[in-house]
Coordinates of C-alpha atoms in Angstrom, one line a residue:
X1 CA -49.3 -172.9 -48.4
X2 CA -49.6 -176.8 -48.2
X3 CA -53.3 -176.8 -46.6
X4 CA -54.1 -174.8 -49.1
X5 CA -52.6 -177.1 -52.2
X6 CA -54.8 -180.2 -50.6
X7 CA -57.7 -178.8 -49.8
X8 CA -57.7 -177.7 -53.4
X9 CA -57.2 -180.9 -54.2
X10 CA -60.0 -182.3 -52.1
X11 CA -62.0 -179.9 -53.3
X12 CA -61.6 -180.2 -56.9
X13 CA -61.6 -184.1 -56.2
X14 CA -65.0 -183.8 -55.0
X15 CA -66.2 -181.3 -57.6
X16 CA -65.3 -183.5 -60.6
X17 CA -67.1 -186.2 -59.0
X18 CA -70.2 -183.7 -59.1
X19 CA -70.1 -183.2 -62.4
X20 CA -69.3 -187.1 -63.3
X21 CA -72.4 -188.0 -61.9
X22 CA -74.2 -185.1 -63.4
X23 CA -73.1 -186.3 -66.9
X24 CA -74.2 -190.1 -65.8
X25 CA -77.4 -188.9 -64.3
X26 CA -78.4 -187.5 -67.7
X27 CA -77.7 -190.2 -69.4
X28 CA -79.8 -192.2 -67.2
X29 CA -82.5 -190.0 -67.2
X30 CA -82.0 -189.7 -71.4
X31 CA -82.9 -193.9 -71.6
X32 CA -85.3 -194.3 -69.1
X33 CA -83.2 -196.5 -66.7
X34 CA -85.7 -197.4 -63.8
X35 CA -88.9 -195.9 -65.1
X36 CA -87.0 -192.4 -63.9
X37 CA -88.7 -190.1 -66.4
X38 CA -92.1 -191.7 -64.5
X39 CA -90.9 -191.0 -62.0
X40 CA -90.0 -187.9 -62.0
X41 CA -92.8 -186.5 -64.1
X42 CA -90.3 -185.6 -66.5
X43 CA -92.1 -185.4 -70.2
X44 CA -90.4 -185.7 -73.8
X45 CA -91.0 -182.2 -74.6
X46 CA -88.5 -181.5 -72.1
X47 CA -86.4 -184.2 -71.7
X48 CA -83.7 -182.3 -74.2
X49 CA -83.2 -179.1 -72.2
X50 CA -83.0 -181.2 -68.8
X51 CA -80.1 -182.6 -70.8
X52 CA -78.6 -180.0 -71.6
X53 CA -79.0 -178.2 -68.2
X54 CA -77.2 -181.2 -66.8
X55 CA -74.7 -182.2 -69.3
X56 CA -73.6 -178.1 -69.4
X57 CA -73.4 -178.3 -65.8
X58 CA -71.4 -181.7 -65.6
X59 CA -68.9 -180.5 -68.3
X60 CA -68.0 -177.2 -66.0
X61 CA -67.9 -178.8 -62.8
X62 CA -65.0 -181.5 -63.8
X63 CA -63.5 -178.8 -65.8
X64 CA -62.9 -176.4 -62.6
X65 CA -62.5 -179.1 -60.8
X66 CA -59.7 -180.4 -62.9
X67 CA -58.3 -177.0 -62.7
X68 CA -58.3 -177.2 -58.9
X69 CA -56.3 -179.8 -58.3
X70 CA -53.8 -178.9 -61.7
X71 CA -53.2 -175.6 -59.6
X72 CA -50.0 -174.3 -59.5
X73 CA -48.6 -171.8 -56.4
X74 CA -46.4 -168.8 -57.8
X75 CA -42.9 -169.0 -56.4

């Protein structure tokens, strides 16, 4: 069950990454780095829920993928 340890690993590498840029994304998107909001038509009424959306989303993709690589095989 090796492969299946490192792919979990790779996997959960790659989905905490996900949500890391997530989280950053938000923030950038939450000062205005760039002229993004502009950009992406994105208006102050909801700039909040965007936020959240992302920032929710961000939280749960490092969490399961800090679970994936923590797993554990049963003897």
């Amino acid at each position: 069950m090796r492969p299946r340890r490192i792919l979990g690993a790779i996997v959960g590498t790659v989905q905490g990454l996900i949500g890391v840029l997530a989280v950053i994304f938000a923030y950038i998107l939450y000062i205005d780095f760039f002229g993004l909001q502009a950009w992406l038509d994105v208006t102050a009424e909801f700039l909040p829920l965007y936020m959240l959306a992302l920032i929710v989303f961000g939280f749960f993709s490092i969490m399961s993928g800090l679970f994936l690589i923590t797993e554990r095989e049963l003897p």
